[in-house]
Coordinates of C-alpha atoms in Angstrom, one line a residue:
Chain A
X1 CA -0.5 -42.7 -16.7
X2 CA -0.4 -41.3 -20.2
X3 CA -3.4 -43.5 -21.1
X4 CA -5.3 -42.0 -18.2
X5 CA -4.5 -38.5 -19.3
X6 CA -5.7 -39.2 -22.9
X7 CA -8.8 -40.9 -21.6
X8 CA -9.6 -38.0 -19.3
X9 CA -9.3 -35.4 -22.1
X10 CA -11.5 -37.5 -24.3
X11 CA -14.2 -37.9 -21.6
X12 CA -14.1 -34.1 -21.0
X13 CA -14.7 -33.5 -24.7
X14 CA -11.3 -31.7 -25.2
X15 CA -11.0 -32.6 -28.9
X16 CA -10.4 -29.2 -30.4
X17 CA -8.9 -25.9 -29.3
X18 CA -12.3 -24.3 -28.5
X19 CA -12.9 -27.2 -26.0
X20 CA -9.5 -27.3 -24.4
X21 CA -9.4 -27.7 -20.6
X22 CA -7.0 -26.4 -18.0
X23 CA -4.3 -28.6 -16.7
X24 CA -5.7 -28.0 -13.2
X25 CA -8.8 -30.0 -14.1
X26 CA -6.7 -33.0 -14.7
X27 CA -4.7 -32.4 -11.5
X28 CA -8.0 -32.4 -9.6
X29 CA -9.4 -35.5 -11.1
X30 CA -9.6 -38.5 -8.8
X31 CA -7.4 -40.8 -10.8
X32 CA -4.7 -38.3 -11.4
X33 CA -4.8 -36.4 -8.1
X34 CA -1.3 -35.9 -6.5
X35 CA 0.5 -37.6 -9.4
X36 CA 3.3 -35.9 -11.3
X37 CA 1.6 -35.4 -14.6
X38 CA 3.6 -32.5 -16.0
X39 CA 6.3 -34.6 -17.5
X40 CA 3.8 -37.0 -18.9
X41 CA 1.9 -34.2 -20.6
X42 CA 5.1 -32.8 -22.1
X43 CA 5.8 -36.3 -23.6
X44 CA 2.3 -36.5 -25.0
X45 CA 2.7 -33.0 -26.5
X46 CA 6.1 -33.9 -27.9
X47 CA 4.8 -37.1 -29.5
X48 CA 1.8 -35.4 -31.1
X49 CA -1.1 -36.8 -29.0
X50 CA -1.9 -33.6 -27.2
X51 CA -1.8 -29.9 -28.1
X52 CA -1.3 -27.2 -25.5
X53 CA -2.6 -23.7 -26.1
X54 CA -2.6 -20.9 -23.5
X55 CA -2.1 -23.3 -20.7
X56 CA -5.0 -25.4 -21.8
X57 CA -4.9 -28.9 -23.3
X58 CA -6.8 -30.8 -26.0
X59 CA -6.4 -34.0 -28.0
X60 CA -5.1 -34.3 -31.5
X61 CA -6.7 -36.8 -33.9
X62 CA -4.0 -39.3 -33.0
X63 CA -4.7 -38.7 -29.3
X64 CA -8.4 -39.1 -29.6
X65 CA -8.1 -42.4 -31.5
X66 CA -5.5 -43.7 -29.0
X67 CA -7.8 -42.8 -26.1
X68 CA -10.8 -44.6 -27.7
X69 CA -8.8 -47.7 -28.9
X70 CA -9.7 -49.7 -25.9
X71 CA -13.4 -49.6 -26.5
X72 CA -13.9 -50.5 -30.2
Chain B
X1 CA -40.1 -48.1 -59.5
X2 CA -38.4 -46.1 -56.8
X3 CA -38.1 -48.9 -54.4
X4 CA -35.2 -50.3 -52.5
X5 CA -34.7 -52.9 -55.2
X6 CA -34.9 -50.8 -58.3
X7 CA -31.2 -50.2 -59.2
X8 CA -28.2 -52.2 -60.4
X9 CA -29.4 -55.7 -59.6
X10 CA -27.1 -57.9 -57.6
X11 CA -26.7 -61.6 -58.2
X12 CA -29.5 -62.3 -55.6
X13 CA -31.8 -59.8 -57.2
X14 CA -31.3 -61.2 -60.6
X15 CA -32.2 -64.6 -59.4
X16 CA -35.4 -63.2 -57.9
X17 CA -34.3 -64.1 -54.4
X18 CA -35.1 -60.7 -53.0
X19 CA -38.1 -60.0 -55.1
X20 CA -40.5 -60.3 -52.2
X21 CA -43.2 -58.8 -50.1
X22 CA -40.9 -55.8 -49.2
X23 CA -40.6 -54.8 -52.8
X24 CA -44.2 -55.2 -53.6
X25 CA -45.6 -53.5 -50.5
X26 CA -43.4 -50.3 -50.8
X27 CA -43.8 -49.6 -54.5
X28 CA -43.7 -45.8 -54.2
X29 CA -41.9 -45.3 -50.9
X30 CA -38.2 -45.6 -50.3
X31 CA -37.2 -47.7 -47.4
X32 CA -35.8 -45.3 -44.8
X33 CA -33.0 -46.6 -42.5
X34 CA -31.3 -44.8 -39.6
X35 CA -27.9 -46.1 -38.5
X36 CA -26.4 -45.3 -35.1
X37 CA -22.7 -45.6 -34.8
X38 CA -20.0 -43.9 -32.7
X39 CA -17.6 -43.8 -35.6
X40 CA -17.9 -43.0 -39.3
X41 CA -15.1 -41.8 -41.5
X42 CA -12.9 -39.8 -41.0
X43 CA -13.5 -40.8 -37.3
X44 CA -12.1 -44.3 -37.5
X45 CA -11.4 -45.9 -34.2
X46 CA -11.8 -49.6 -35.2
X47 CA -13.6 -51.5 -37.9
X48 CA -17.2 -50.2 -37.4
X49 CA -16.6 -47.0 -39.3
X50 CA -15.7 -48.7 -42.5
X51 CA -18.5 -51.2 -42.2
X52 CA -21.2 -48.6 -41.7
X53 CA -19.7 -46.5 -44.6
X54 CA -19.5 -49.4 -47.1
X55 CA -22.9 -50.8 -46.2
X56 CA -24.6 -47.4 -46.2
X57 CA -23.3 -46.4 -49.6
X58 CA -24.3 -49.7 -51.2
X59 CA -27.8 -49.6 -49.6
X60 CA -28.1 -46.1 -51.0
X61 CA -27.2 -47.4 -54.5
X62 CA -30.0 -49.9 -54.1
X63 CA -32.5 -47.1 -53.5
X64 CA -32.7 -47.1 -49.7
X65 CA -32.7 -43.7 -48.0
X66 CA -29.9 -44.0 -45.5
X67 CA -29.1 -41.6 -42.6
X68 CA -26.3 -42.0 -40.1
X69 CA -26.1 -40.5 -36.7
X70 CA -22.5 -40.4 -35.4
X71 CA -20.2 -38.5 -33.1
X72 CA -18.5 -35.3 -34.2
X73 CA -15.0 -35.1 -35.6
X74 CA -13.1 -31.9 -35.7
X75 CA -12.7 -30.7 -39.2
X76 CA -15.7 -32.7 -40.6
X77 CA -19.0 -31.1 -41.4
X78 CA -21.9 -31.6 -38.9
X79 CA -24.2 -32.4 -41.8
X80 CA -22.9 -34.1 -44.9
X81 CA -24.3 -35.8 -48.0
X82 CA -21.6 -38.5 -48.4
X83 CA -22.4 -40.1 -51.8
X84 CA -26.1 -40.1 -51.0
X85 CA -25.7 -41.1 -47.4
X86 CA -27.0 -38.4 -45.0
X87 CA -24.5 -38.1 -42.2
X88 CA -25.4 -36.2 -39.1
X89 CA -22.4 -35.6 -36.8
X90 CA -23.4 -34.8 -33.3
X91 CA -21.5 -32.8 -30.8
X92 CA -21.2 -34.3 -27.3
X93 CA -21.6 -31.0 -25.6
X94 CA -21.1 -32.0 -22.0
X95 CA -18.0 -33.2 -20.2
X96 CA -18.0 -36.5 -18.4
X97 CA -15.9 -37.8 -15.5
X98 CA -15.4 -41.2 -17.1
X99 CA -15.9 -43.1 -20.4
X100 CA -19.1 -44.9 -19.5
X101 CA -20.8 -41.7 -18.4
X102 CA -19.5 -40.1 -21.7
X103 CA -21.2 -42.9 -23.6
X104 CA -24.5 -42.3 -21.9
X105 CA -24.2 -38.6 -22.7
X106 CA -23.3 -39.4 -26.3
X107 CA -26.5 -41.5 -26.5
X108 CA -28.5 -38.6 -25.1
X109 CA -27.3 -36.3 -27.9
X110 CA -27.8 -39.0 -30.5
X111 CA -31.4 -39.6 -29.4
X112 CA -32.0 -35.8 -29.4
X113 CA -30.7 -35.6 -33.1
X114 CA -33.0 -38.6 -34.0
X115 CA -35.9 -36.8 -32.5
X116 CA -35.1 -33.7 -34.5
X117 CA -34.9 -35.9 -37.7
X118 CA -38.5 -37.1 -37.0
X119 CA -39.6 -33.5 -37.6
X120 CA -37.1 -32.8 -40.4
X121 CA -37.6 -35.8 -42.6
X122 CA -40.3 -38.0 -40.9
X123 CA -40.1 -41.4 -39.3
X124 CA -37.8 -44.3 -40.3
X125 CA -38.7 -47.9 -41.1
X126 CA -35.6 -49.4 -39.5
X127 CA -33.1 -48.2 -36.9
X128 CA -29.8 -50.1 -37.3
X129 CA -27.6 -50.1 -34.2
X130 CA -23.9 -50.8 -34.3
X131 CA -22.7 -52.3 -31.0
X132 CA -23.4 -51.6 -27.4
X133 CA -22.0 -48.1 -27.6
X134 CA -25.2 -46.7 -29.2
X135 CA -27.8 -49.0 -27.9
X136 CA -29.7 -46.6 -25.6
X137 CA -30.2 -44.0 -28.4
X138 CA -31.2 -46.8 -30.9
X139 CA -33.7 -48.3 -28.5
X140 CA -35.3 -44.9 -27.8
X141 CA -35.5 -44.1 -31.5
X142 CA -37.2 -47.5 -32.1
X143 CA -40.0 -46.5 -29.8
X144 CA -40.5 -42.9 -30.8
X145 CA -40.4 -43.8 -34.5
X146 CA -42.6 -46.9 -33.8
X147 CA -40.3 -48.9 -36.1
X148 CA -38.2 -52.1 -36.0
X149 CA -34.6 -52.3 -34.8
X150 CA -31.9 -54.3 -36.4
X151 CA -28.5 -54.5 -34.7
X152 CA -25.0 -55.6 -35.6
X153 CA -22.8 -57.0 -32.9
X154 CA -19.3 -56.3 -34.1
X155 CA -17.6 -58.0 -31.2
X156 CA -18.4 -59.2 -27.7
X157 CA -17.0 -57.7 -24.5
X158 CA -16.1 -61.0 -22.8
X159 CA -13.8 -61.9 -25.6
X160 CA -12.6 -58.4 -26.4
X161 CA -11.6 -57.7 -22.8
X162 CA -10.4 -61.3 -22.2
X163 CA -13.1 -61.8 -19.6
X164 CA -15.6 -59.6 -17.7
X165 CA -14.3 -58.7 -14.3
X166 CA -15.2 -55.1 -13.8
X167 CA -18.3 -53.0 -13.2
X168 CA -17.8 -51.4 -16.6
X169 CA -17.6 -54.8 -18.2
X170 CA -20.8 -55.8 -16.6
X171 CA -22.5 -52.7 -17.9
X172 CA -21.3 -53.4 -21.4
X173 CA -22.5 -57.0 -21.2
X174 CA -25.9 -55.9 -20.0
X175 CA -26.1 -53.5 -23.0
X176 CA -25.1 -56.3 -25.3
X177 CA -28.0 -58.5 -24.0
X178 CA -30.3 -55.5 -24.2
X179 CA -29.4 -55.1 -27.9
X180 CA -30.4 -58.7 -28.6
X181 CA -33.7 -58.2 -26.7
X182 CA -34.7 -55.0 -28.5
X183 CA -33.7 -56.1 -32.0
X184 CA -35.9 -58.0 -34.4
X185 CA -32.7 -59.2 -36.2
X186 CA -29.2 -59.5 -34.8
X187 CA -26.5 -59.5 -37.4
X188 CA -23.1 -60.9 -36.7
X189 CA -20.1 -61.1 -39.1
X190 CA -19.0 -64.7 -38.8
X191 CA -20.2 -68.2 -37.8
X192 CA -17.7 -68.0 -34.9
X193 CA -19.3 -64.8 -33.7
X194 CA -22.8 -66.4 -34.1
X195 CA -21.8 -69.3 -31.8
X196 CA -20.3 -66.9 -29.2
X197 CA -23.4 -64.6 -29.2
X198 CA -25.8 -67.5 -29.1
X199 CA -23.9 -69.1 -26.2
X200 CA -23.6 -65.9 -24.3
X201 CA -27.1 -64.4 -24.8
X202 CA -29.3 -67.3 -25.8
X203 CA -30.4 -65.6 -29.0
X204 CA -33.0 -67.6 -30.9
X205 CA -31.6 -69.2 -34.0
X206 CA -34.0 -67.5 -36.3
X207 CA -33.1 -64.0 -35.0
X208 CA -29.4 -64.1 -35.6
X209 CA -28.0 -63.6 -39.1
X210 CA -24.5 -64.1 -40.3
X211 CA -23.6 -61.4 -42.8
X212 CA -19.9 -60.9 -43.5
X213 CA -18.3 -57.5 -43.7
X214 CA -17.2 -56.3 -47.1
X215 CA -14.6 -54.2 -48.8
X216 CA -14.2 -51.8 -51.6
X217 CA -11.5 -53.4 -53.8
X218 CA -11.3 -50.3 -56.0
X219 CA -9.4 -48.6 -53.3
X220 CA -6.5 -50.9 -54.2
X221 CA -6.9 -50.8 -58.0
X222 CA -4.6 -47.9 -58.3
X223 CA -1.3 -47.5 -60.1
X224 CA 1.3 -49.2 -57.9
X225 CA 3.6 -46.8 -56.1
X226 CA 7.3 -47.1 -56.4
X227 CA 7.9 -49.9 -53.9
X228 CA 11.5 -49.0 -53.1
X229 CA 10.6 -45.4 -52.4
X230 CA 7.7 -46.4 -50.1
X231 CA 9.9 -48.9 -48.3
X232 CA 12.6 -46.3 -47.8
X233 CA 10.1 -43.9 -46.2
X234 CA 9.8 -46.5 -43.4
X235 CA 13.5 -47.4 -43.2
X236 CA 13.2 -50.6 -45.2
X237 CA 16.0 -51.1 -47.8
X238 CA 15.1 -52.5 -51.3
X239 CA 16.8 -55.8 -50.4
X240 CA 14.8 -56.3 -47.2
X241 CA 11.5 -58.0 -46.9
X242 CA 8.7 -55.8 -45.5
X243 CA 6.5 -57.6 -43.0
X244 CA 3.4 -55.5 -42.3
X245 CA 1.0 -55.2 -39.4
X246 CA -2.0 -53.0 -39.6
X247 CA -4.4 -52.6 -36.6
X248 CA -5.1 -51.1 -33.2
X249 CA -2.3 -51.7 -30.7
X250 CA -4.6 -53.4 -28.2
X251 CA -4.6 -56.8 -26.4
X252 CA -7.0 -58.4 -28.9
X253 CA -4.7 -57.7 -31.9
X254 CA -1.9 -59.8 -30.5
X255 CA 0.9 -57.7 -31.9
X256 CA 3.3 -58.7 -29.2
X257 CA 3.4 -62.3 -30.6
X258 CA 4.4 -61.0 -34.0
X259 CA 7.1 -58.8 -32.5
X260 CA 8.5 -61.8 -30.7
X261 CA 8.5 -63.8 -33.9
X262 CA 10.7 -61.4 -35.8
X263 CA 14.1 -62.5 -34.4
X264 CA 13.6 -66.1 -35.5
X265 CA 12.5 -65.0 -39.0
X266 CA 15.5 -62.7 -39.2
X267 CA 17.8 -65.7 -38.8
X268 CA 16.9 -66.8 -42.3
X269 CA 15.5 -63.7 -44.0
X270 CA 16.5 -60.0 -44.0
X271 CA 13.2 -58.6 -42.7
X272 CA 11.8 -55.4 -41.3
X273 CA 8.5 -55.1 -39.5
X274 CA 6.3 -52.0 -40.0
X275 CA 3.6 -51.6 -37.4
X276 CA 0.8 -49.3 -38.5
X277 CA -1.7 -48.2 -36.0
X278 CA -1.9 -46.9 -32.4
X279 CA -3.5 -47.8 -29.2
X280 CA -3.2 -48.0 -25.4
X281 CA -0.6 -50.8 -25.7
X282 CA 1.9 -48.9 -27.8
X283 CA 4.3 -48.2 -24.9
X284 CA 4.2 -51.8 -23.8
X285 CA 4.8 -53.0 -27.4
X286 CA 7.7 -50.7 -27.9
X287 CA 9.2 -52.1 -24.7
X288 CA 8.7 -55.6 -26.0
X289 CA 10.4 -54.7 -29.3
X290 CA 13.4 -53.4 -27.3
X291 CA 13.6 -56.6 -25.2
X292 CA 13.9 -58.7 -28.4
X293 CA 17.2 -56.9 -29.1
X294 CA 16.1 -56.5 -32.6
X295 CA 14.0 -53.3 -32.3
X296 CA 16.0 -51.8 -35.1
X297 CA 14.1 -54.1 -37.4
X298 CA 10.8 -52.7 -36.2
X299 CA 9.1 -49.4 -37.0
X300 CA 6.0 -48.0 -35.2
X301 CA 4.3 -45.5 -37.5
X302 CA 1.3 -44.6 -35.4
X303 CA -1.9 -43.8 -37.4
X304 CA -1.4 -43.2 -41.1
X305 CA -3.6 -41.5 -43.7
X306 CA -5.6 -43.8 -45.9
X307 CA -3.2 -43.1 -48.8
X308 CA -0.1 -43.9 -46.8
X309 CA -1.6 -47.1 -45.5
X310 CA -2.7 -48.2 -49.0
X311 CA 0.8 -47.4 -50.4
X312 CA 2.4 -49.6 -47.7
X313 CA 0.0 -52.5 -48.4
X314 CA 0.8 -52.2 -52.1
X315 CA 4.6 -52.3 -51.3
X316 CA 4.8 -54.9 -48.5
X317 CA 5.8 -58.6 -48.9
X318 CA 3.5 -60.2 -46.4
X319 CA 0.8 -59.0 -44.0
X320 CA 0.5 -60.7 -40.6
X321 CA -2.7 -60.7 -38.5
X322 CA -1.7 -62.2 -35.1
X323 CA -5.0 -61.5 -33.4
X324 CA -6.1 -63.4 -30.3
X325 CA -9.7 -62.4 -30.8
X326 CA -11.1 -61.4 -34.2
X327 CA -14.8 -61.7 -34.9
X328 CA -14.1 -60.9 -38.5
X329 CA -10.9 -59.3 -39.5
X330 CA -11.6 -56.8 -42.3
X331 CA -7.9 -56.0 -42.5
X332 CA -7.4 -59.5 -44.0
X333 CA -9.7 -58.5 -46.9
X334 CA -7.8 -55.3 -47.3
X335 CA -4.5 -57.1 -47.5
X336 CA -5.9 -59.6 -50.0
X337 CA -7.3 -56.8 -52.1
X338 CA -3.9 -55.1 -52.1
X339 CA -2.4 -58.4 -53.4
X340 CA -0.6 -59.3 -50.2
X341 CA -0.1 -62.9 -49.0
X342 CA -1.8 -63.1 -45.6
X343 CA -0.5 -64.9 -42.5
X344 CA -3.3 -65.0 -39.8
X345 CA -4.2 -66.5 -36.5
X346 CA -6.4 -69.6 -36.8
X347 CA -9.1 -68.0 -34.7
X348 CA -12.7 -66.9 -34.8
X349 CA -13.8 -65.1 -38.0
X350 CA -10.3 -64.9 -39.4
X351 CA -10.2 -68.7 -39.8
X352 CA -13.4 -68.4 -41.9
X353 CA -11.9 -65.7 -44.2
X354 CA -8.5 -67.2 -44.6
X355 CA -8.5 -70.7 -46.0
X356 CA -5.2 -72.4 -45.1
X357 CA -2.8 -72.9 -48.0
X358 CA -5.5 -71.7 -50.4
X359 CA -6.1 -68.0 -49.7
X360 CA -3.5 -67.5 -47.0
X361 CA -1.5 -69.2 -44.2
X362 CA -3.1 -69.9 -40.8
X363 CA -0.9 -70.1 -37.7
X364 CA -1.6 -70.9 -34.1
X365 CA -2.8 -67.9 -32.1
X366 CA -0.5 -66.6 -29.2
X367 CA 2.4 -68.6 -30.7
X368 CA 5.4 -66.7 -32.0
X369 CA 7.1 -69.8 -33.3
X370 CA 4.0 -70.6 -35.4
X371 CA 3.9 -67.0 -36.7
X372 CA 7.6 -67.2 -37.5
X373 CA 6.9 -70.4 -39.5
X374 CA 4.0 -68.7 -41.3
X375 CA 6.1 -65.7 -42.4
X376 CA 8.9 -68.0 -43.6
X377 CA 6.4 -70.2 -45.5
X378 CA 5.4 -67.1 -47.5
X379 CA 8.9 -65.7 -48.0
X380 CA 10.5 -69.1 -48.9
X381 CA 8.1 -69.8 -51.8
X382 CA 7.2 -66.7 -53.9
X383 CA 5.3 -68.8 -56.5
X384 CA 3.1 -70.3 -53.8
X385 CA 2.6 -66.9 -52.3
X386 CA 1.5 -65.5 -55.6
X387 CA -1.0 -68.4 -56.0
X388 CA -2.4 -67.6 -52.5
X389 CA -2.9 -64.0 -53.6
X390 CA -4.7 -64.9 -56.8
X391 CA -7.1 -67.3 -55.0
X392 CA -7.7 -64.7 -52.3
X393 CA -8.6 -62.1 -54.9
X394 CA -11.1 -64.5 -56.5
X395 CA -12.7 -65.2 -53.2
X396 CA -12.9 -61.5 -52.5
X397 CA -14.8 -60.8 -55.7
X398 CA -17.2 -63.6 -55.1
X399 CA -18.1 -63.2 -51.4
X400 CA -17.0 -59.9 -49.9
X401 CA -18.3 -57.0 -52.1
X402 CA -20.4 -54.3 -50.3
X403 CA -23.2 -54.9 -52.8
X404 CA -23.5 -58.5 -51.8
X405 CA -23.4 -57.5 -48.1
X406 CA -26.0 -54.9 -48.6
X407 CA -28.3 -57.3 -50.5
X408 CA -28.2 -59.7 -47.5
X409 CA -28.7 -56.8 -45.1
X410 CA -31.8 -55.7 -47.0
X411 CA -33.2 -59.2 -46.6
X412 CA -32.6 -58.9 -42.8
X413 CA -34.6 -55.6 -42.9
X414 CA -37.4 -57.5 -44.6
X415 CA -37.3 -60.1 -41.9
X416 CA -37.5 -57.4 -39.3
X417 CA -40.4 -55.7 -40.9
X418 CA -42.5 -58.7 -41.8
X419 CA -41.4 -61.4 -39.5
X420 CA -40.5 -63.9 -42.2
X421 CA -39.1 -64.2 -45.6
X422 CA -41.2 -65.6 -48.5

């Protein structure tokens, strides 16, 4: 599920604080709907892939590269 | 003469090989080339970023006016003169519900920037497209500039994904075919890739060019760091051998086979494996490392800065490239430039770069026992390993400089512009 969260943030363009998106947007997305994403998000924040600011999320550089790694 | 061929003659230029219609017909006008790429340093997802950077800078030194349209990167300027290369970083200012829609949006914004460049600097002679990811923008630009398109296929979806079984995969394949259709010249980086691309897309022989990737060896011509201090940063003791993997943690890089090889190597040598890079398979690979019971010998670093990666390469004992698909494998050149003995899968482009028992050791792909043998072969005979390193460095200097790559690429532009070479 962590890969889906990273991919979703990348697709939404959440790659810096000014483009951060609310957690609710992820909760409402088709692939993550009704799934317990809070713990996964905490893990991703702890391991440096995501930053959280005022309840909004965006990818760090490491998070962006990991999200895109499948497609290069 | 301010032409594309006026500066610092390469070997080919000195021999007059490139002195041709292109040089004569554009005596007062610089050749103007526009690259489209989704990655350019410091946005480095895979190998494309380094290829476009190295090629563009060498083309610039040869007198070509090079522009690059690429995706934005937080912290990097939107417009940059990077050693003569004009880099235009474009914001993708619309969210997308999935990756493939995002790619189409990115192409829209790239095409828009190319349209603006038409007014800012005028038309281009060549648009150069790097992989399917930027094909729509490149094809649009080709038509509104009224110019020729050259493309580089860096890899192919059916091999990268281990087969094409999804709607997304079919979309990517159709883009790959579309690239070959729109391009006057299709560049691939190895003979293996040439065979795959011709088989898959029926590309006419005269349209497809094999031009290898290059490397900037100066990056590694720096004072050697204190090896023990670098090793200790990654938990490797001075008495332990450092086995190094550098690459994306994805299916195609085959890192799991290397992880599984470590316990057998460890029966005879005191080794630690440092895995540099990140990717969607990281969790799975960490699990695999745990299953071996020897995960204490393995360290995942995630992405490292250029400086840290170079320090590690200059301090390691052997680099292993266990890929299951590798159209080229520029990391092998980087390892060679850093003076590392290379153990690599005998597969695709890697088998063209690494000459078994001459410039490295080739092992069977997807085979941990073979990888284990290859590592032991290097560690057991330091004199032979040093010979491999010396021969590899010689090969690097002769075949894989960016100036040599740029000279060949320039010839491909000539072919695209005039249909044939004289």
